[in-house]
């Protein structure tokens, strides 16, 4: 039978229904395929994102029993600069403009809690090919996600703790990430044991929300919001860091501002 005669006698609605059914029956990409595409996007970001500037607004808080004990607010010019080859690593720094609404050019911030590494390491540490052996990944259909997105969880693999690529991964690390249809990460978060002094019960959580930003005609997914907090216990207050990033633009000049490149969620001693 010729296809032309078959289509001629088949109602259009039936054809569309069959086509939709066939699409629905196509298997979703396997987890390994999804991870490979996400990892490729991570590598592309690491290799191609240019040096850039953006505005940073920070709120750093100390909290007890749900009540604010202390807060520091900061406005700064935030820089991410690419170091010289062959390393070509991403280095974070900031130029403080004001503290608690008062002009300041201090290079040392006295905040209840600070966080660094959201631009240079948030994805590479948990979603790169050389770290895949360090984690167990699973789809997370129970996690609320926006239409067109998928959520996944990851936990540190105890069996891989001594592998060279995994020695920097803290035992007990767990987290989740959300991707859109293009396999770009829109959200990532991780929780780790975070002892403060002798209090071993404290947990530290950090999350990064990403959004597309155009830099000289090219789109990059960059942080829009970074949140880091530690849990409150009977012995220890809670701490919370929130930073918003806007007004992205490229820059070509080198920077000598003190870098802040570690991935840390660290309350300051007071």
PDB file of C-alpha atoms in Angstrom:
ATOM      1  CA  UNK A   1       0.000   0.000   0.000  1.00  0.00           C
ATOM      2  CA  UNK A   2       1.266   3.413  -0.907  1.00  0.00           C
ATOM      3  CA  UNK A   3       1.752   5.873   1.966  1.00  0.00           C
ATOM      4  CA  UNK A   4       0.049   8.598  -0.054  1.00  0.00           C
ATOM      5  CA  UNK A   5      -3.205   6.618  -0.292  1.00  0.00           C
ATOM      6  CA  UNK A   6      -3.057   5.655   3.397  1.00  0.00           C
ATOM      7  CA  UNK A   7      -2.706   9.296   4.482  1.00  0.00           C
ATOM      8  CA  UNK A   8      -5.443  10.325   2.071  1.00  0.00           C
ATOM      9  CA  UNK A   9      -7.960   8.026   3.821  1.00  0.00           C
ATOM     10  CA  UNK A  10      -6.831   8.726   7.411  1.00  0.00           C
ATOM     11  CA  UNK A  11      -8.434  11.655   9.293  1.00  0.00           C
ATOM     12  CA  UNK A  12      -5.976  14.379  10.292  1.00  0.00           C
ATOM     13  CA  UNK A  13      -6.960  14.151  13.968  1.00  0.00           C
ATOM     14  CA  UNK A  14      -6.085  10.439  13.986  1.00  0.00           C
ATOM     15  CA  UNK A  15      -2.692  11.128  12.441  1.00  0.00           C
ATOM     16  CA  UNK A  16      -1.928  13.807  15.023  1.00  0.00           C
ATOM     17  CA  UNK A  17      -3.039  11.511  17.816  1.00  0.00           C
ATOM     18  CA  UNK A  18      -0.776   8.709  16.591  1.00  0.00           C
ATOM     19  CA  UNK A  19       2.143  11.124  16.295  1.00  0.00           C
ATOM     20  CA  UNK A  20       1.650  12.397  19.846  1.00  0.00           C
ATOM     21  CA  UNK A  21       1.419   8.829  21.151  1.00  0.00           C
ATOM     22  CA  UNK A  22       4.653   7.885  19.379  1.00  0.00           C
ATOM     23  CA  UNK A  23       6.429  10.866  20.906  1.00  0.00           C
ATOM     24  CA  UNK A  24       5.143  10.012  24.364  1.00  0.00           C
ATOM     25  CA  UNK A  25       6.418   6.464  24.003  1.00  0.00           C
ATOM     26  CA  UNK A  26       9.968   7.568  23.207  1.00  0.00           C
ATOM     27  CA  UNK A  27      12.189   6.751  26.181  1.00  0.00           C
ATOM     28  CA  UNK A  28      13.527   9.634  28.253  1.00  0.00           C
ATOM     29  CA  UNK A  29      17.302  10.062  28.171  1.00  0.00           C
ATOM     30  CA  UNK A  30      19.091   7.720  30.557  1.00  0.00           C
ATOM     31  CA  UNK A  31      20.647   9.246  33.663  1.00  0.00           C
ATOM     32  CA  UNK A  32      24.160   8.718  32.284  1.00  0.00           C
ATOM     33  CA  UNK A  33      23.230  10.626  29.122  1.00  0.00           C
ATOM     34  CA  UNK A  34      21.774  13.484  31.144  1.00  0.00           C
ATOM     35  CA  UNK A  35      24.850  13.687  33.365  1.00  0.00           C
ATOM     36  CA  UNK A  36      27.143  13.673  30.330  1.00  0.00           C
ATOM     37  CA  UNK A  37      25.306  16.629  28.796  1.00  0.00           C
ATOM     38  CA  UNK A  38      25.250  18.543  32.089  1.00  0.00           C
ATOM     39  CA  UNK A  39      28.970  17.864  32.546  1.00  0.00           C
ATOM     40  CA  UNK A  40      29.643  19.091  29.007  1.00  0.00           C
ATOM     41  CA  UNK A  41      27.870  22.355  29.836  1.00  0.00           C
ATOM     42  CA  UNK A  42      29.975  22.665  32.997  1.00  0.00           C
ATOM     43  CA  UNK A  43      33.177  22.182  30.997  1.00  0.00           C
ATOM     44  CA  UNK A  44      32.057  24.703  28.399  1.00  0.00           C
ATOM     45  CA  UNK A  45      31.405  27.268  31.131  1.00  0.00           C
ATOM     46  CA  UNK A  46      34.819  26.661  32.698  1.00  0.00           C
ATOM     47  CA  UNK A  47      36.559  26.936  29.323  1.00  0.00           C
ATOM     48  CA  UNK A  48      34.740  29.866  27.726  1.00  0.00           C
ATOM     49  CA  UNK A  49      33.193  32.230  30.276  1.00  0.00           C
ATOM     50  CA  UNK A  50      35.115  35.521  30.052  1.00  0.00           C
ATOM     51  CA  UNK A  51      36.249  37.734  32.901  1.00  0.00           C
ATOM     52  CA  UNK A  52      33.304  39.833  34.042  1.00  0.00           C
ATOM     53  CA  UNK A  53      31.958  42.290  36.596  1.00  0.00           C
ATOM     54  CA  UNK A  54      28.594  42.453  38.330  1.00  0.00           C
ATOM     55  CA  UNK A  55      26.886  44.227  41.203  1.00  0.00           C
ATOM     56  CA  UNK A  56      26.662  42.261  44.448  1.00  0.00           C
ATOM     57  CA  UNK A  57      24.264  42.914  47.347  1.00  0.00           C
ATOM     58  CA  UNK A  58      24.890  40.850  50.499  1.00  0.00           C
ATOM     59  CA  UNK A  59      22.851  40.305  53.637  1.00  0.00           C
ATOM     60  CA  UNK A  60      24.679  38.361  56.363  1.00  0.00           C
ATOM     61  CA  UNK A  61      22.704  37.481  59.489  1.00  0.00           C
ATOM     62  CA  UNK A  62      23.010  35.834  62.884  1.00  0.00           C
ATOM     63  CA  UNK A  63      19.724  34.386  64.168  1.00  0.00           C
ATOM     64  CA  UNK A  64      18.544  32.860  67.445  1.00  0.00           C
ATOM     65  CA  UNK A  65      15.081  31.368  68.026  1.00  0.00           C
ATOM     66  CA  UNK A  66      13.926  32.917  64.760  1.00  0.00           C
ATOM     67  CA  UNK A  67      14.946  36.410  65.861  1.00  0.00           C
ATOM     68  CA  UNK A  68      17.610  38.499  64.151  1.00  0.00           C
ATOM     69  CA  UNK A  69      20.549  39.156  66.476  1.00  0.00           C
ATOM     70  CA  UNK A  70      22.917  40.843  64.039  1.00  0.00           C
ATOM     71  CA  UNK A  71      22.962  41.760  60.348  1.00  0.00           C
ATOM     72  CA  UNK A  72      25.587  43.202  58.033  1.00  0.00           C
ATOM     73  CA  UNK A  73      24.638  44.458  54.576  1.00  0.00           C
ATOM     74  CA  UNK A  74      27.219  44.994  51.847  1.00  0.00           C
ATOM     75  CA  UNK A  75      27.152  46.472  48.360  1.00  0.00           C
ATOM     76  CA  UNK A  76      30.128  45.565  46.211  1.00  0.00           C
ATOM     77  CA  UNK A  77      31.487  45.296  42.702  1.00  0.00           C
ATOM     78  CA  UNK A  78      32.083  41.580  42.198  1.00  0.00           C
ATOM     79  CA  UNK A  79      34.719  40.316  39.757  1.00  0.00           C
ATOM     80  CA  UNK A  80      35.366  36.928  38.235  1.00  0.00           C
ATOM     81  CA  UNK A  81      38.657  36.942  36.345  1.00  0.00           C
ATOM     82  CA  UNK A  82      40.355  34.227  34.353  1.00  0.00           C
ATOM     83  CA  UNK A  83      43.969  33.636  35.356  1.00  0.00           C
ATOM     84  CA  UNK A  84      46.752  33.444  32.792  1.00  0.00           C
ATOM     85  CA  UNK A  85      47.299  30.198  30.824  1.00  0.00           C
ATOM     86  CA  UNK A  86      47.984  27.377  31.215  1.00  0.00           C
ATOM     87  CA  UNK A  87      45.951  27.291  34.452  1.00  0.00           C
ATOM     88  CA  UNK A  88      43.221  29.695  33.225  1.00  0.00           C
ATOM     89  CA  UNK A  89      41.261  29.207  36.443  1.00  0.00           C
ATOM     90  CA  UNK A  90      38.404  31.455  37.556  1.00  0.00           C
ATOM     91  CA  UNK A  91      39.227  33.728  40.474  1.00  0.00           C
ATOM     92  CA  UNK A  92      36.643  35.607  42.547  1.00  0.00           C
ATOM     93  CA  UNK A  93      37.156  39.003  44.186  1.00  0.00           C
ATOM     94  CA  UNK A  94      35.095  41.958  45.301  1.00  0.00           C
ATOM     95  CA  UNK A  95      35.515  45.700  45.686  1.00  0.00           C
ATOM     96  CA  UNK A  96      33.387  46.871  48.612  1.00  0.00           C
ATOM     97  CA  UNK A  97      31.341  50.014  47.972  1.00  0.00           C
ATOM     98  CA  UNK A  98      29.316  50.284  51.186  1.00  0.00           C
ATOM     99  CA  UNK A  99      28.740  48.479  54.500  1.00  0.00           C
ATOM    100  CA  UNK A 100      25.424  48.914  56.293  1.00  0.00           C
ATOM    101  CA  UNK A 101      24.594  51.767  53.944  1.00  0.00           C
ATOM    102  CA  UNK A 102      27.780  53.727  54.651  1.00  0.00           C
ATOM    103  CA  UNK A 103      30.501  54.207  51.999  1.00  0.00           C
ATOM    104  CA  UNK A 104      33.469  51.906  52.496  1.00  0.00           C
ATOM    105  CA  UNK A 105      36.451  50.613  50.553  1.00  0.00           C
ATOM    106  CA  UNK A 106      37.455  47.999  53.124  1.00  0.00           C
ATOM    107  CA  UNK A 107      38.969  44.803  51.777  1.00  0.00           C
ATOM    108  CA  UNK A 108      38.172  42.940  54.997  1.00  0.00           C
ATOM    109  CA  UNK A 109      34.530  42.178  55.716  1.00  0.00           C
ATOM    110  CA  UNK A 110      33.399  41.478  59.271  1.00  0.00           C
ATOM    111  CA  UNK A 111      30.174  39.565  58.639  1.00  0.00           C
ATOM    112  CA  UNK A 112      28.321  36.977  60.730  1.00  0.00           C
ATOM    113  CA  UNK A 113      28.739  34.484  57.865  1.00  0.00           C
ATOM    114  CA  UNK A 114      30.555  34.582  54.528  1.00  0.00           C
ATOM    115  CA  UNK A 115      30.485  32.360  51.460  1.00  0.00           C
ATOM    116  CA  UNK A 116      32.822  32.075  48.474  1.00  0.00           C
ATOM    117  CA  UNK A 117      33.126  29.838  45.436  1.00  0.00           C
ATOM    118  CA  UNK A 118      29.632  30.059  43.960  1.00  0.00           C
ATOM    119  CA  UNK A 119      30.976  31.255  40.613  1.00  0.00           C
ATOM    120  CA  UNK A 120      34.194  29.270  40.386  1.00  0.00           C
ATOM    121  CA  UNK A 121      33.281  25.915  41.906  1.00  0.00           C
ATOM    122  CA  UNK A 122      29.569  25.359  42.489  1.00  0.00           C
ATOM    123  CA  UNK A 123      29.122  23.259  39.349  1.00  0.00           C
ATOM    124  CA  UNK A 124      32.618  21.859  38.832  1.00  0.00           C
ATOM    125  CA  UNK A 125      32.745  20.306  42.295  1.00  0.00           C
ATOM    126  CA  UNK A 126      29.546  18.293  41.921  1.00  0.00           C
ATOM    127  CA  UNK A 127      28.723  18.102  38.197  1.00  0.00           C
ATOM    128  CA  UNK A 128      31.926  17.458  36.258  1.00  0.00           C
ATOM    129  CA  UNK A 129      33.138  14.316  34.523  1.00  0.00           C
ATOM    130  CA  UNK A 130      36.193  13.934  36.736  1.00  0.00           C
ATOM    131  CA  UNK A 131      34.010  13.987  39.878  1.00  0.00           C
ATOM    132  CA  UNK A 132      31.220  11.662  38.728  1.00  0.00           C
ATOM    133  CA  UNK A 133      32.773   8.695  40.529  1.00  0.00           C
ATOM    134  CA  UNK A 134      32.513  10.638  43.803  1.00  0.00           C
ATOM    135  CA  UNK A 135      28.702  10.720  43.916  1.00  0.00           C
ATOM    136  CA  UNK A 136      25.594   8.627  43.503  1.00  0.00           C
ATOM    137  CA  UNK A 137      23.016  10.466  41.372  1.00  0.00           C
ATOM    138  CA  UNK A 138      19.283   9.769  41.193  1.00  0.00           C
ATOM    139  CA  UNK A 139      16.245  11.343  39.565  1.00  0.00           C
ATOM    140  CA  UNK A 140      14.016  13.088  42.100  1.00  0.00           C
ATOM    141  CA  UNK A 141      10.448  13.182  40.730  1.00  0.00           C
ATOM    142  CA  UNK A 142       9.088  14.090  44.184  1.00  0.00           C
ATOM    143  CA  UNK A 143      10.957  17.398  44.276  1.00  0.00           C
ATOM    144  CA  UNK A 144       8.829  20.372  43.138  1.00  0.00           C
ATOM    145  CA  UNK A 145      10.180  21.800  39.898  1.00  0.00           C
ATOM    146  CA  UNK A 146       8.978  24.287  37.308  1.00  0.00           C
ATOM    147  CA  UNK A 147       7.421  23.011  34.057  1.00  0.00           C
ATOM    148  CA  UNK A 148      10.089  21.843  31.625  1.00  0.00           C
ATOM    149  CA  UNK A 149      12.648  21.118  34.346  1.00  0.00           C
ATOM    150  CA  UNK A 150      13.911  17.962  36.054  1.00  0.00           C
ATOM    151  CA  UNK A 151      15.311  17.506  39.567  1.00  0.00           C
ATOM    152  CA  UNK A 152      18.051  15.117  40.699  1.00  0.00           C
ATOM    153  CA  UNK A 153      19.798  14.295  43.964  1.00  0.00           C
ATOM    154  CA  UNK A 154      23.423  13.430  44.674  1.00  0.00           C
ATOM    155  CA  UNK A 155      25.181  11.936  47.699  1.00  0.00           C
ATOM    156  CA  UNK A 156      28.868  11.379  48.346  1.00  0.00           C
ATOM    157  CA  UNK A 157      29.934   7.782  47.717  1.00  0.00           C
ATOM    158  CA  UNK A 158      31.695   6.410  50.763  1.00  0.00           C
ATOM    159  CA  UNK A 159      33.435   3.778  48.631  1.00  0.00           C
ATOM    160  CA  UNK A 160      35.054   6.494  46.495  1.00  0.00           C
ATOM    161  CA  UNK A 161      36.222   8.706  49.364  1.00  0.00           C
ATOM    162  CA  UNK A 162      39.886   7.755  48.904  1.00  0.00           C
ATOM    163  CA  UNK A 163      39.952   8.213  45.132  1.00  0.00           C
ATOM    164  CA  UNK A 164      42.244  11.125  44.127  1.00  0.00           C
ATOM    165  CA  UNK A 165      39.367  13.068  42.564  1.00  0.00           C
ATOM    166  CA  UNK A 166      37.209  12.656  45.657  1.00  0.00           C
ATOM    167  CA  UNK A 167      39.497  13.433  48.589  1.00  0.00           C
ATOM    168  CA  UNK A 168      38.199  17.025  48.780  1.00  0.00           C
ATOM    169  CA  UNK A 169      34.572  15.854  49.004  1.00  0.00           C
ATOM    170  CA  UNK A 170      33.432  15.952  52.608  1.00  0.00           C
ATOM    171  CA  UNK A 171      31.894  12.681  53.863  1.00  0.00           C
ATOM    172  CA  UNK A 172      28.163  13.096  54.327  1.00  0.00           C
ATOM    173  CA  UNK A 173      27.784  15.573  51.466  1.00  0.00           C
ATOM    174  CA  UNK A 174      24.312  15.492  49.905  1.00  0.00           C
ATOM    175  CA  UNK A 175      22.465  17.789  47.549  1.00  0.00           C
ATOM    176  CA  UNK A 176      20.214  18.266  44.564  1.00  0.00           C
ATOM    177  CA  UNK A 177      20.183  20.095  41.250  1.00  0.00           C
ATOM    178  CA  UNK A 178      17.568  21.163  38.716  1.00  0.00           C
ATOM    179  CA  UNK A 179      18.060  21.335  34.939  1.00  0.00           C
ATOM    180  CA  UNK A 180      16.017  22.757  32.086  1.00  0.00           C
ATOM    181  CA  UNK A 181      15.380  21.226  28.668  1.00  0.00           C
ATOM    182  CA  UNK A 182      18.805  22.347  27.406  1.00  0.00           C
ATOM    183  CA  UNK A 183      20.519  20.533  30.323  1.00  0.00           C
ATOM    184  CA  UNK A 184      21.576  23.829  31.872  1.00  0.00           C
ATOM    185  CA  UNK A 185      21.587  23.847  35.664  1.00  0.00           C
ATOM    186  CA  UNK A 186      19.056  26.347  37.022  1.00  0.00           C
ATOM    187  CA  UNK A 187      19.582  25.469  40.702  1.00  0.00           C
ATOM    188  CA  UNK A 188      22.098  23.500  42.753  1.00  0.00           C
ATOM    189  CA  UNK A 189      22.402  23.044  46.496  1.00  0.00           C
ATOM    190  CA  UNK A 190      24.484  20.966  48.853  1.00  0.00           C
ATOM    191  CA  UNK A 191      24.426  20.192  52.573  1.00  0.00           C
ATOM    192  CA  UNK A 192      27.446  19.061  54.588  1.00  0.00           C
ATOM    193  CA  UNK A 193      28.272  18.451  58.243  1.00  0.00           C
ATOM    194  CA  UNK A 194      29.605  21.790  59.481  1.00  0.00           C
ATOM    195  CA  UNK A 195      30.859  21.619  63.084  1.00  0.00           C
ATOM    196  CA  UNK A 196      31.254  24.982  64.806  1.00  0.00           C
ATOM    197  CA  UNK A 197      33.625  24.757  67.738  1.00  0.00           C
ATOM    198  CA  UNK A 198      32.701  21.629  69.668  1.00  0.00           C
ATOM    199  CA  UNK A 199      29.165  21.547  68.291  1.00  0.00           C
ATOM    200  CA  UNK A 200      29.143  18.594  65.885  1.00  0.00           C
ATOM    201  CA  UNK A 201      25.402  18.807  65.147  1.00  0.00           C
ATOM    202  CA  UNK A 202      25.557  21.858  62.866  1.00  0.00           C
ATOM    203  CA  UNK A 203      24.827  21.419  59.149  1.00  0.00           C
ATOM    204  CA  UNK A 204      25.852  23.864  56.435  1.00  0.00           C
ATOM    205  CA  UNK A 205      23.782  24.336  53.275  1.00  0.00           C
ATOM    206  CA  UNK A 206      24.618  26.431  50.220  1.00  0.00           C
ATOM    207  CA  UNK A 207      22.570  26.945  47.061  1.00  0.00           C
ATOM    208  CA  UNK A 208      23.020  28.790  43.779  1.00  0.00           C
ATOM    209  CA  UNK A 209      20.291  29.867  41.362  1.00  0.00           C
ATOM    210  CA  UNK A 210      21.427  30.414  37.766  1.00  0.00           C
ATOM    211  CA  UNK A 211      19.953  32.533  34.961  1.00  0.00           C
ATOM    212  CA  UNK A 212      21.081  33.250  31.389  1.00  0.00           C
ATOM    213  CA  UNK A 213      23.218  36.382  30.982  1.00  0.00           C
ATOM    214  CA  UNK A 214      24.425  37.837  27.684  1.00  0.00           C
ATOM    215  CA  UNK A 215      28.041  38.987  27.595  1.00  0.00           C
ATOM    216  CA  UNK A 216      28.986  40.609  24.280  1.00  0.00           C
ATOM    217  CA  UNK A 217      26.440  38.660  22.303  1.00  0.00           C
ATOM    218  CA  UNK A 218      26.989  35.266  23.922  1.00  0.00           C
ATOM    219  CA  UNK A 219      24.767  33.642  26.538  1.00  0.00           C
ATOM    220  CA  UNK A 220      26.158  32.196  29.781  1.00  0.00           C
ATOM    221  CA  UNK A 221      24.298  30.769  32.768  1.00  0.00           C
ATOM    222  CA  UNK A 222      25.557  32.728  35.774  1.00  0.00           C
ATOM    223  CA  UNK A 223      24.491  33.001  39.426  1.00  0.00           C
ATOM    224  CA  UNK A 224      21.574  35.306  40.174  1.00  0.00           C
ATOM    225  CA  UNK A 225      21.213  34.384  43.862  1.00  0.00           C
ATOM    226  CA  UNK A 226      23.498  32.592  46.313  1.00  0.00           C
ATOM    227  CA  UNK A 227      22.228  31.500  49.730  1.00  0.00           C
ATOM    228  CA  UNK A 228      24.257  29.822  52.474  1.00  0.00           C
ATOM    229  CA  UNK A 229      23.123  29.015  55.989  1.00  0.00           C
ATOM    230  CA  UNK A 230      23.953  26.918  59.025  1.00  0.00           C
ATOM    231  CA  UNK A 231      21.404  25.228  61.239  1.00  0.00           C
ATOM    232  CA  UNK A 232      20.573  26.370  64.743  1.00  0.00           C
ATOM    233  CA  UNK A 233      21.228  23.980  67.622  1.00  0.00           C
ATOM    234  CA  UNK A 234      20.841  24.332  71.403  1.00  0.00           C
ATOM    235  CA  UNK A 235      24.519  25.298  71.518  1.00  0.00           C
ATOM    236  CA  UNK A 236      24.916  27.394  68.368  1.00  0.00           C
ATOM    237  CA  UNK A 237      23.056  30.250  66.688  1.00  0.00           C
ATOM    238  CA  UNK A 238      21.937  30.040  63.072  1.00  0.00           C
ATOM    239  CA  UNK A 239      23.719  32.061  60.387  1.00  0.00           C
ATOM    240  CA  UNK A 240      22.425  33.054  56.944  1.00  0.00           C
ATOM    241  CA  UNK A 241      24.148  34.627  53.917  1.00  0.00           C
ATOM    242  CA  UNK A 242      22.143  35.890  50.925  1.00  0.00           C
ATOM    243  CA  UNK A 243      23.712  37.544  47.874  1.00  0.00           C
ATOM    244  CA  UNK A 244      22.033  38.905  44.738  1.00  0.00           C
ATOM    245  CA  UNK A 245      23.941  39.490  41.484  1.00  0.00           C
ATOM    246  CA  UNK A 246      22.856  41.913  38.742  1.00  0.00           C
ATOM    247  CA  UNK A 247      24.208  44.202  35.999  1.00  0.00           C
ATOM    248  CA  UNK A 248      26.685  41.753  34.458  1.00  0.00           C
ATOM    249  CA  UNK A 249      29.236  43.047  31.968  1.00  0.00           C
ATOM    250  CA  UNK A 250      32.635  42.001  30.663  1.00  0.00           C
ATOM    251  CA  UNK A 251      35.930  43.506  31.648  1.00  0.00           C
ATOM    252  CA  UNK A 252      39.438  43.034  30.299  1.00  0.00           C
ATOM    253  CA  UNK A 253      41.619  44.673  32.928  1.00  0.00           C
ATOM    254  CA  UNK A 254      43.569  42.581  35.403  1.00  0.00           C
ATOM    255  CA  UNK A 255      42.648  42.763  39.074  1.00  0.00           C
ATOM    256  CA  UNK A 256      44.780  42.804  42.209  1.00  0.00           C
ATOM    257  CA  UNK A 257      41.918  42.681  44.707  1.00  0.00           C
ATOM    258  CA  UNK A 258      42.308  40.019  47.383  1.00  0.00           C
ATOM    259  CA  UNK A 259      40.791  36.811  45.921  1.00  0.00           C
ATOM    260  CA  UNK A 260      38.093  34.850  47.731  1.00  0.00           C
ATOM    261  CA  UNK A 261      38.111  31.491  45.968  1.00  0.00           C
ATOM    262  CA  UNK A 262      37.415  28.824  48.579  1.00  0.00           C
ATOM    263  CA  UNK A 263      34.101  26.992  48.741  1.00  0.00           C
ATOM    264  CA  UNK A 264      33.138  27.700  52.318  1.00  0.00           C
ATOM    265  CA  UNK A 265      30.190  28.441  54.513  1.00  0.00           C
ATOM    266  CA  UNK A 266      31.936  29.968  57.476  1.00  0.00           C
ATOM    267  CA  UNK A 267      30.474  31.969  60.356  1.00  0.00           C
ATOM    268  CA  UNK A 268      32.900  34.605  61.565  1.00  0.00           C
ATOM    269  CA  UNK A 269      34.063  34.486  65.175  1.00  0.00           C
ATOM    270  CA  UNK A 270      32.493  37.301  67.169  1.00  0.00           C
TER     271      UNK A 270
END
